[in-house]
Amino acid sequence: MKNWLLYSAILVLVSACTSSSFFSVEEGNTFIVIDENPSDVALLAAHELQHFIHESADIEVPIVNKVPSKEAKLFCVGKSACTSEWDTIRFAPQEYLIKISPDKVVLLGQDENSGSDDGRDNNGITPWKDRIKVNYSQLIGDTTRQVELVLPSIYDAQGTCYAVYDFLEKYMGVRFYGPHPLNVVAPRSMKLHFPVTETRRAPQLKYRGGTYSFDWPMMKDQYFQPSGEMYQLFLRRIKFGGEKWAANHSFTAYQDRFLKQNSQHQDLFESYHPEYFAHGRTGGAQERQFCYTNPAFIQQVSQDARDYFDGKPLKGSQIALGDYFAVVPLDNANWCRCPECQKQLALDKNNIRGEHFNCGTATHYLWTFVNRVAQEVKKTHPDKKIASLAYHVYAYCPKDMQLEDNISVAICLHPRNYWAPKMKENEMDLYEDWIKESKSSGRRLYLWNYLCFPTERGLIQGFNVFPGFSIHPLSEQVKKYVQDGIRGIFLCGIGEQLDFYATMKLYDDSSIDIDRLVDEFFSLYFGKASKPMHDFYNKIEAVYTNPANYPIEVQTCEAQFHQTEEIAWKYLGTDSVMSELEGYMDEALGLADTPEVRARVQSWYDGVWQYMKEGKEKYMKSNAQK
């Protein structure tokens, strides 16, 4: 099949092949060699390789820690006696090597963890708690034995796993389209032959994380409602995680620490400091802001960062990971009313474009605060980073102040809402300002991308959304991000099955041909039903991403927009669109010719099409009653 990338050219035996140009897997004479004391990373990588060789060619390749004979064919997974020639190699973080020779395949990478094992990411994950023991045999459906493995943390160095997964995809045609075995494609072959070659690389984006919205509408059915362990293995297979970085709202424990003892968290209370909190404001731990000009508050936040970098435990809901300590205000604009805070806020009173959510009406106020914390921390920990967000009223880059070079910034963007042209213009303008600033300062830039929309908006407001399929414009965005030097991206919501898979592949390598990847997905995953399923996706994407399909105010107003029930089912999911989509789905159901393909088509029928029909019917019924 022409869209199987390298698979069709590599896996099939051709008459021109010679023993000197290929590594051939030989039944009974091929072994997977690991160290006598293998790491969890090497063990997982070895078992994954063994499993998919068996799936592809029904060949059992034993895992050993000693080379059986000089004539044996070897897969060398991780550092061991059979990789001694690579002992002096110095891998960069997340870098890995694939070297194929006629008698040996070396799959090796940077596996040595460095730095603190503590901290907490945006999801509350601490690395040492993220090493999960799983029943691997159960996950792959092997009833003949019981193999338990410890999955590395998503933040662990695991270059050897990256090497194995890259090898499985590029040279054996394996595709991880989801966490359930039915989501995995492993093409069958009579023989396995791999061309002599050498590749050494690392993922392009160093951080590739996000929230876990696997159980959201559409996604849970597309993924066949898998177990939690399946989800965790899937995250490792798609290289989710990477660099230890985190930045999120980080002050919700301050009331328990410095205002009033909480009976549920009595150990958090340290001392009474009402001067830390916003003057003239009240509210709970997530509502009442702080006096961001107060010197004592600035010193306290700076000391919190120093404590973390000195190896002390995090306090309350603080967010910090690796070399990054998050300093991000609470998620509201209930600012302090003291004279100094109001004076700084006045500087940006009109620093807003129309009515956009992302603007700069608190830019000087909050970036001055972050700057002062960074200055203090830099005195004692010059190699560490204060991690902040460019978000909401402090999204705009401050143009007349010098930010400290130990501040990392994550720009918050809504790329799935760029069907609103003015919203895209506003966000791309502020993005370009930060890119320009980073190029002159050397600042590390990350992104916080809201792929949660439109689904999250539907969950909050109680309606079924018109799906946000949009991988083609998203791919153009990712290519731009990588070209501009973005270091990593946090996904606030991961999108649906194909969008998420393609997004993670682009984060690993932005040079991939997105049309080829999408074509391949439908060909491999849906077989004879591929064309109508491809047409089904294309129609939804074309409707969703085209600004001309939205109300005129969406097309012209300087404001942030989200999908509404009316937009979903009056403007996007019109009767003609729904009729066309129904035709594609009916055709696909009729063409599905194997149990796997029938199950996969049904998963989209249940998860996407039925969800859309329910949304349309609910809207029509509601309107009829008015």
XYZ file of C-alpha atoms in Angstrom:
626
model
C 0.000 0.000 0.000
C 1.613 3.222 -1.142
C 0.972 5.193 2.045
C 2.811 2.900 4.413
C 5.882 5.162 4.416
C 9.049 3.121 4.696
C 7.234 -0.038 5.710
C 6.390 -1.376 2.278
C 9.917 -0.748 1.011
C 11.628 -2.311 3.982
C 9.512 -5.152 5.261
C 9.004 -6.934 1.954
C 11.811 -9.181 0.776
C 13.064 -8.221 -2.659
C 15.239 -10.370 -4.871
C 17.973 -7.748 -5.077
C 18.645 -7.938 -1.326
C 22.011 -9.266 -0.236
C 23.147 -10.388 3.212
C 25.591 -7.491 3.371
C 22.897 -4.824 2.946
C 20.199 -6.130 5.305
C 19.723 -7.447 8.824
C 17.407 -10.466 8.626
C 15.572 -11.906 11.621
C 16.292 -15.640 11.715
C 14.037 -18.034 13.604
C 16.032 -19.640 16.433
C 19.177 -17.580 15.846
C 18.077 -14.020 16.706
C 18.200 -12.653 20.242
C 17.410 -9.452 22.113
C 20.385 -8.670 24.358
C 20.022 -6.501 27.458
C 22.355 -5.811 30.371
C 22.716 -8.268 33.245
C 21.201 -5.589 35.472
C 18.871 -3.853 33.040
C 17.063 -0.618 33.808
C 13.283 -0.409 33.777
C 13.620 1.541 30.528
C 15.644 -1.208 28.824
C 13.295 -3.931 30.089
C 10.235 -2.177 28.714
C 11.968 -1.470 25.410
C 13.103 -5.097 25.059
C 9.652 -6.533 25.763
C 7.971 -4.105 23.388
C 10.396 -5.102 20.619
C 9.905 -8.801 21.363
C 6.111 -8.455 21.347
C 5.855 -6.668 18.020
C 8.313 -8.976 16.272
C 6.049 -11.821 17.340
C 2.943 -9.888 16.244
C 4.436 -9.113 12.845
C 6.096 -12.385 11.885
C 5.118 -14.932 14.566
C 8.807 -15.251 15.494
C 9.778 -15.655 19.142
C 12.995 -13.715 19.817
C 14.325 -14.517 23.319
C 15.490 -11.768 25.660
C 18.939 -12.650 27.050
C 21.758 -10.872 28.868
C 24.625 -12.775 27.254
C 25.448 -13.244 23.589
C 24.656 -16.944 22.872
C 27.172 -17.436 20.032
C 29.330 -15.554 17.548
C 26.933 -16.470 14.730
C 23.808 -15.135 16.469
C 21.859 -12.173 15.109
C 21.447 -9.548 17.816
C 19.095 -6.765 18.789
C 21.114 -4.807 21.369
C 18.628 -2.878 23.499
C 20.198 -0.368 25.866
C 23.732 -0.540 27.187
C 25.127 -4.049 27.543
C 28.152 -6.143 26.680
C 27.173 -6.102 23.014
C 27.239 -2.285 22.824
C 30.715 -1.774 24.291
C 31.838 0.138 21.191
C 29.291 2.802 22.154
C 30.376 3.139 25.798
C 32.029 6.498 25.188
C 29.117 8.025 23.307
C 27.656 11.134 24.934
C 23.975 11.451 24.193
C 22.171 14.750 24.538
C 18.958 14.696 26.610
C 16.319 12.442 24.963
C 18.718 11.544 22.122
C 18.859 8.002 20.768
C 20.624 5.842 18.203
C 19.355 3.288 15.705
C 22.211 1.471 13.977
C 21.449 -1.470 11.716
C 24.265 -3.668 10.425
C 24.024 -7.147 8.828
C 24.495 -8.949 12.160
C 23.387 -6.440 14.756
C 20.716 -3.832 15.432
C 21.698 -1.342 18.138
C 18.796 0.473 19.830
C 20.299 2.758 22.424
C 19.638 6.163 23.956
C 20.081 8.604 26.795
C 18.612 6.766 29.778
C 20.457 8.308 32.726
C 18.262 10.522 34.901
C 19.733 13.685 36.346
C 18.483 16.310 38.751
C 15.799 16.157 41.401
C 13.179 13.419 41.408
C 10.748 15.606 43.314
C 8.496 18.420 42.170
C 5.027 18.382 40.667
C 3.817 19.043 37.129
C 0.663 20.800 35.898
C -1.320 17.574 36.456
C 0.070 17.035 39.945
C 2.433 14.264 38.787
C 5.653 13.733 40.732
C 8.267 11.743 38.750
C 9.067 9.107 41.360
C 5.350 8.412 41.856
C 4.858 8.101 38.095
C 6.857 4.864 37.724
C 3.914 2.516 37.536
C 4.073 -1.275 37.827
C 1.853 -2.916 35.223
C 0.883 -6.404 34.139
C 2.472 -6.155 30.712
C 1.214 -9.561 29.561
C -2.354 -8.497 30.230
C -1.892 -5.221 28.334
C -0.736 -7.000 25.169
C -3.193 -9.897 25.499
C -0.602 -12.615 26.165
C -2.194 -15.365 28.261
C 0.790 -17.744 28.061
C 2.934 -15.953 30.660
C 2.907 -13.278 33.330
C 5.326 -10.400 32.827
C 5.196 -7.418 35.137
C 7.126 -4.280 34.235
C 7.696 -0.867 35.746
C 6.912 1.909 33.310
C 9.381 4.801 33.444
C 7.963 8.163 34.408
C 6.973 10.282 31.429
C 9.725 12.624 32.689
C 12.407 9.947 32.977
C 15.270 9.792 30.512
C 14.187 6.942 28.223
C 16.143 7.297 25.013
C 16.318 3.527 24.545
C 12.510 3.309 24.559
C 12.406 6.153 22.058
C 14.843 4.223 19.846
C 12.707 1.062 19.976
C 9.453 2.888 19.268
C 11.049 4.753 16.368
C 12.397 1.458 15.022
C 8.997 -0.241 15.328
C 7.299 2.581 13.463
C 9.831 3.259 10.713
C 11.058 -0.255 10.009
C 8.149 -2.519 11.001
C 5.147 -0.329 10.223
C 3.706 -0.418 13.757
C 1.325 2.445 14.514
C 0.100 3.476 17.962
C -3.238 5.103 17.185
C -4.498 4.743 20.735
C -4.131 2.864 24.052
C -6.326 -0.178 23.346
C -4.958 -3.162 21.355
C -7.640 -2.447 18.729
C -6.042 0.989 18.245
C -2.670 -0.546 17.389
C -1.704 -1.492 13.829
C 1.010 -4.139 13.489
C 1.269 -5.360 9.854
C 1.935 -9.052 9.303
C 4.953 -10.331 7.344
C 6.486 -13.708 6.513
C 10.014 -12.338 6.939
C 11.655 -9.339 8.600
C 14.493 -7.576 6.778
C 15.930 -4.212 7.804
C 18.344 -2.172 5.642
C 21.780 -1.242 6.919
C 21.539 2.324 8.197
C 22.311 4.629 11.101
C 20.110 7.298 12.700
C 20.889 9.493 15.674
C 18.307 12.058 16.757
C 16.072 13.429 19.507
C 12.484 14.726 19.529
C 12.318 18.296 18.249
C 10.168 19.692 21.044
C 11.843 18.907 24.357
C 8.610 19.065 26.348
C 5.475 17.319 25.045
C 2.859 17.076 27.782
C -0.714 17.924 28.632
C -3.889 17.177 30.526
C -5.451 13.725 30.398
C -8.866 14.177 28.727
C -9.108 10.603 27.466
C -12.592 10.066 28.884
C -14.143 13.065 27.143
C -16.884 12.638 24.520
C -15.686 11.110 21.228
C -12.288 10.121 22.637
C -13.477 7.447 25.076
C -15.341 5.564 22.327
C -12.581 5.983 19.744
C -10.232 4.433 22.322
C -12.628 1.552 23.271
C -12.745 2.683 26.907
C -9.384 1.145 27.881
C -7.922 0.551 31.316
C -5.782 3.115 33.101
C -2.701 0.938 32.554
C -3.351 0.931 28.800
C -3.438 4.715 28.851
C -0.137 4.848 30.694
C 1.636 2.508 28.288
C 0.216 4.495 25.365
C 1.727 7.725 26.732
C 5.171 6.107 26.780
C 4.721 4.751 23.261
C 4.001 8.209 21.845
C 6.873 9.914 23.751
C 4.553 11.956 25.955
C 6.395 14.032 28.562
C 10.069 14.701 28.019
C 11.806 17.592 29.723
C 10.961 18.369 33.342
C 9.054 21.636 33.032
C 5.857 22.992 34.534
C 4.046 26.331 34.805
C 0.567 26.851 36.199
C -1.372 28.919 38.740
C 0.642 28.330 41.870
C -0.579 30.292 44.920
C -3.745 28.507 46.077
C -2.106 27.259 49.301
C -1.132 30.732 50.505
C -4.297 31.289 52.543
C -3.661 28.061 54.464
C -0.036 29.098 54.981
C -0.340 32.779 55.827
C -3.924 33.828 56.584
C -5.829 31.216 58.561
C -5.157 27.685 59.707
C -7.173 25.159 57.733
C -8.367 22.236 59.861
C -7.877 19.919 56.867
C -4.295 21.124 56.281
C -3.129 22.264 59.697
C 0.504 21.491 58.946
C 0.573 24.127 56.189
C 0.080 27.147 58.448
C 3.339 29.035 59.040
C 2.555 32.557 60.232
C -0.012 35.334 59.880
C 0.729 37.706 56.978
C -2.418 39.520 55.813
C -0.199 42.062 54.029
C 0.543 39.431 51.372
C -3.062 39.464 50.168
C -4.912 41.831 47.828
C -6.171 44.913 49.666
C -9.908 45.578 49.417
C -10.630 42.038 48.249
C -12.060 38.915 49.823
C -12.618 35.365 48.637
C -11.363 31.825 48.942
C -8.014 30.270 48.173
C -8.561 30.391 44.390
C -10.223 33.814 44.357
C -8.365 36.349 46.490
C -5.301 37.641 44.706
C -2.190 39.102 46.310
C -0.461 42.419 46.678
C 2.019 41.840 43.890
C 3.979 44.993 44.777
C 4.446 44.073 48.440
C 8.188 43.553 49.158
C 7.522 40.949 51.864
C 5.320 38.914 49.514
C 7.997 39.073 46.816
C 10.589 37.850 49.316
C 8.320 35.002 50.428
C 7.745 33.778 46.873
C 11.474 34.055 46.184
C 12.253 32.000 49.300
C 9.731 29.360 48.244
C 11.610 29.011 44.965
C 14.957 28.803 46.744
C 13.611 26.134 49.088
C 12.505 24.004 46.141
C 15.822 24.411 44.332
C 17.591 23.463 47.588
C 15.714 20.160 47.618
C 12.995 20.941 50.155
C 9.465 19.555 49.581
C 6.878 21.650 47.811
C 4.278 23.309 50.020
C 0.588 22.933 49.324
C -0.339 23.334 45.678
C 2.960 24.736 44.413
C 3.980 23.748 40.882
C 7.637 23.067 40.106
C 9.575 20.479 38.145
C 13.226 20.039 37.272
C 14.919 23.425 37.022
C 11.606 25.312 36.864
C 9.587 26.872 39.684
C 6.194 28.251 38.653
C 5.270 31.821 39.555
C 1.799 32.386 38.081
C -1.047 34.449 39.631
C -4.433 32.982 40.468
C -6.821 32.599 37.551
C -8.816 35.826 37.901
C -8.402 39.605 37.681
C -9.440 40.591 41.223
C -6.341 42.743 41.638
C -5.147 44.459 44.780
C -6.561 47.979 45.365
C -3.600 49.426 47.211
C -2.170 52.666 45.706
C 1.033 51.077 44.358
C -0.742 48.186 42.664
C -3.324 50.540 41.164
C -0.536 52.818 39.951
C 1.088 49.965 38.028
C -2.227 48.712 36.673
C -2.981 52.189 35.318
C -0.004 51.906 32.974
C -1.886 49.309 30.892
C -5.455 50.520 31.204
C -5.912 50.625 27.430
C -3.469 47.850 26.505
C -6.134 45.700 24.880
C -7.284 45.033 21.347
C -11.064 45.044 21.143
C -12.496 42.615 23.666
C -9.956 39.827 23.416
C -9.332 37.498 26.346
C -5.587 37.561 25.687
C -4.476 41.150 26.170
C -2.143 43.292 28.278
C -4.193 45.245 30.823
C -2.009 43.881 33.652
C 1.227 43.361 31.717
C 3.472 45.837 33.592
C 1.919 44.981 36.920
C 2.464 41.233 36.801
C 5.669 41.028 34.766
C 7.254 43.524 37.185
C 6.322 41.152 40.012
C 7.716 38.089 38.202
C 10.855 40.054 37.334
C 11.486 40.962 40.974
C 11.126 37.342 42.078
C 13.486 36.248 39.293
C 16.050 38.876 40.344
C 16.028 37.591 43.921
C 16.284 33.922 42.963
C 19.058 34.654 40.479
C 21.275 35.901 43.332
C 21.448 32.411 44.856
C 20.428 30.061 42.007
C 21.553 31.647 38.739
C 21.147 28.418 36.765
C 17.492 27.882 37.718
C 14.329 29.191 36.057
C 11.205 31.009 37.155
C 8.413 29.586 34.975
C 5.549 31.901 34.028
C 2.599 32.067 31.654
C 1.801 34.817 29.161
C -1.909 34.510 29.819
C -5.144 36.522 29.786
C -4.501 40.145 30.896
C -0.727 39.622 31.014
C -0.445 37.822 27.676
C 1.139 40.773 25.873
C 4.911 41.046 25.971
C 6.084 44.114 27.934
C 7.890 46.254 25.355
C 9.543 48.865 27.564
C 11.012 46.732 30.335
C 13.864 44.211 30.418
C 12.797 40.813 31.674
C 15.367 38.731 33.546
C 16.936 35.965 31.484
C 16.094 33.334 34.122
C 12.373 33.636 33.343
C 10.825 31.059 31.027
C 7.552 32.046 29.399
C 4.706 29.836 28.156
C 2.443 31.705 25.727
C -1.211 30.674 26.020
C -2.866 30.247 22.609
C -6.180 28.946 21.223
C -5.199 27.469 17.818
C -8.430 25.453 17.576
C -10.414 28.686 17.668
C -8.678 30.320 14.734
C -11.873 30.067 12.712
C -12.368 33.481 14.364
C -9.947 35.523 12.173
C -9.468 38.467 14.538
C -8.754 36.128 17.408
C -6.025 34.486 15.346
C -4.593 37.874 14.383
C -4.457 39.050 18.008
C -2.773 35.871 19.223
C -0.307 35.668 16.372
C 0.678 39.292 16.957
C 1.367 38.736 20.650
C 3.125 35.463 19.787
C 5.429 37.268 17.334
C 6.243 39.901 19.968
C 7.373 37.181 22.384
C 9.350 35.439 19.626
C 11.133 38.690 18.829
C 11.884 39.278 22.510
C 13.176 35.730 22.985
C 15.546 35.990 20.035
C 17.190 39.054 21.540
C 17.219 37.735 25.127
C 17.802 34.006 24.564
C 14.682 33.292 26.615
C 13.197 29.792 26.707
C 9.688 29.881 25.300
C 7.006 27.259 25.733
C 3.359 27.194 24.702
C 0.121 26.356 26.465
C -2.229 25.269 23.662
C -5.964 24.879 24.259
C -6.922 21.780 22.312
C -9.709 21.325 24.869
C -11.973 23.457 22.708
C -14.638 23.119 21.528
C -15.350 19.978 23.610
C -14.724 21.595 26.990
C -17.088 24.440 26.154
C -19.792 21.873 25.385
C -19.167 20.045 28.653
C -19.407 23.274 30.641
C -22.544 24.549 28.907
C -24.272 21.196 28.474
C -24.395 20.690 24.711
C -22.795 18.354 22.183
C -20.304 20.250 20.052
C -19.576 20.108 16.355
C -16.186 18.291 16.427
C -13.061 20.418 16.270
C -11.166 18.269 13.740
C -8.439 20.579 12.471
C -5.149 18.748 12.021
C -4.143 20.551 8.817
C -4.128 24.100 10.234
C -2.726 22.736 13.504
C 0.159 21.127 11.615
C 1.036 24.473 10.030
C 1.070 26.023 13.485
C 3.377 23.317 14.874
C 5.820 23.711 11.990
C 5.958 27.438 12.730
C 6.468 26.826 16.449
C 9.439 24.549 15.825
C 10.943 26.936 13.300
C 10.629 29.761 15.836
C 12.484 27.809 18.518
C 9.599 26.935 20.862
C 11.006 24.478 23.398
C 7.854 22.620 24.380
C 4.062 22.633 24.375
C 1.514 21.830 27.063
C -1.760 20.540 25.622
C -4.724 21.770 27.646
C -6.953 18.993 26.327
C -5.505 16.558 23.824
C -7.995 16.584 20.962
C -9.578 13.529 19.351
C -7.933 10.317 18.143
C -6.381 11.369 14.828
C -5.728 14.959 15.892
C -3.922 13.829 19.039
C -1.869 11.156 17.276
C -0.806 13.542 14.503
C -0.041 16.320 16.985
C 2.309 14.086 18.973
C 4.034 12.934 15.781
C 4.547 16.576 14.754
C 5.992 17.414 18.176
C 8.523 14.657 17.631
C 9.290 15.620 14.019
C 7.624 18.664 12.464
C 8.970 17.821 8.998
C 6.504 14.980 8.446
C 4.086 15.286 5.541
C 0.730 15.698 7.274
C -1.283 14.665 4.211
C 0.714 11.469 3.944
C 0.295 10.758 7.656
C -3.480 11.326 7.502
C -3.844 9.222 4.349
C -1.871 6.462 6.013
C -4.048 6.566 9.129
C -7.253 5.979 7.189
C -5.670 3.318 4.956
C -4.122 1.305 7.779
C -6.838 1.778 10.360
C -10.011 1.392 8.312
C -8.928 -0.851 5.433
C -11.641 -1.085 2.764
C -13.689 1.516 4.650
C -10.857 4.037 4.443
C -12.293 6.328 1.749
C -15.676 7.113 3.326
C -14.044 7.478 6.743
C -11.454 9.833 5.241
C -14.264 11.773 3.559
C -16.127 11.899 6.884
C -13.122 13.448 8.640
C -12.332 15.830 5.781
C -15.878 17.166 5.687
C -15.939 17.886 9.412
C -12.517 19.539 9.274
C -13.422 21.651 6.235
C -16.629 22.889 7.861
C -15.121 23.502 11.315
C -12.013 25.409 10.197
C -13.580 27.674 7.553
C -14.420 31.160 8.959
C -17.040 31.626 6.227
C -19.235 29.037 7.967
C -19.541 31.156 11.126
C -21.760 34.151 11.944
C -20.634 37.488 10.515
C -19.717 38.867 13.951
C -17.301 35.941 14.418
C -15.687 36.797 11.109
C -15.282 40.518 11.815
C -15.284 41.376 15.539
C -12.174 41.994 17.648
C -13.100 39.555 20.403
C -12.609 36.022 21.665
C -15.173 33.499 20.506
C -16.044 29.961 21.493
C -18.385 27.498 19.874
C -21.976 27.747 21.099
C -24.848 25.327 20.625
C -26.264 27.644 17.984
C -22.961 27.870 16.115
C -22.596 24.080 16.322
C -25.966 23.097 14.920
C -27.293 26.113 13.021
C -24.119 27.245 11.250
C -21.826 24.177 11.162
C -23.913 21.021 11.470
C -26.512 22.108 8.920
C -29.026 19.646 7.498
C -27.005 19.283 4.286
C -23.737 18.731 6.169
C -25.325 16.125 8.449
C -26.875 14.332 5.475
C -23.529 14.142 3.721
C -21.787 12.858 6.856
C -24.477 10.211 7.375
C -23.874 8.944 3.848
C -20.153 8.537 4.484
C -20.743 6.704 7.757
C -23.340 4.343 6.261
C -20.960 3.567 3.393
C -18.108 2.863 5.811
C -20.234 0.495 7.875
C -21.105 -1.405 4.719
C -17.488 -1.694 3.581
C -16.001 -2.813 6.909
C -14.945 -6.399 6.182
C -12.937 -7.620 9.182
C -13.703 -7.714 12.917
C -10.981 -5.113 13.601
C -12.185 -2.714 10.917
C -15.824 -3.142 11.930
C -14.923 -2.349 15.545
C -12.920 0.719 14.514
C -15.646 2.099 12.254
C -18.185 1.424 14.997
C -16.010 3.331 17.487
C -16.267 6.430 15.282
C -19.952 5.796 14.650
C -20.651 5.656 18.391
C -18.132 8.224 19.524
C -18.410 10.866 16.807
C -21.462 10.366 14.600
C -23.970 9.378 17.291
C -22.646 12.184 19.493
C -23.198 14.658 16.650
C -26.707 13.355 15.903
C -27.685 13.691 19.560
C -26.374 17.250 19.605
C -28.307 18.198 16.472
C -31.525 16.546 17.666
C -31.324 18.227 21.066
C -30.835 21.634 19.438
C -33.712 21.133 16.995
C -36.052 19.958 19.760
C -35.128 22.911 21.959
C -35.758 25.385 19.127
C -39.075 23.776 18.229
C -40.322 24.373 21.763
C -39.535 28.097 21.692
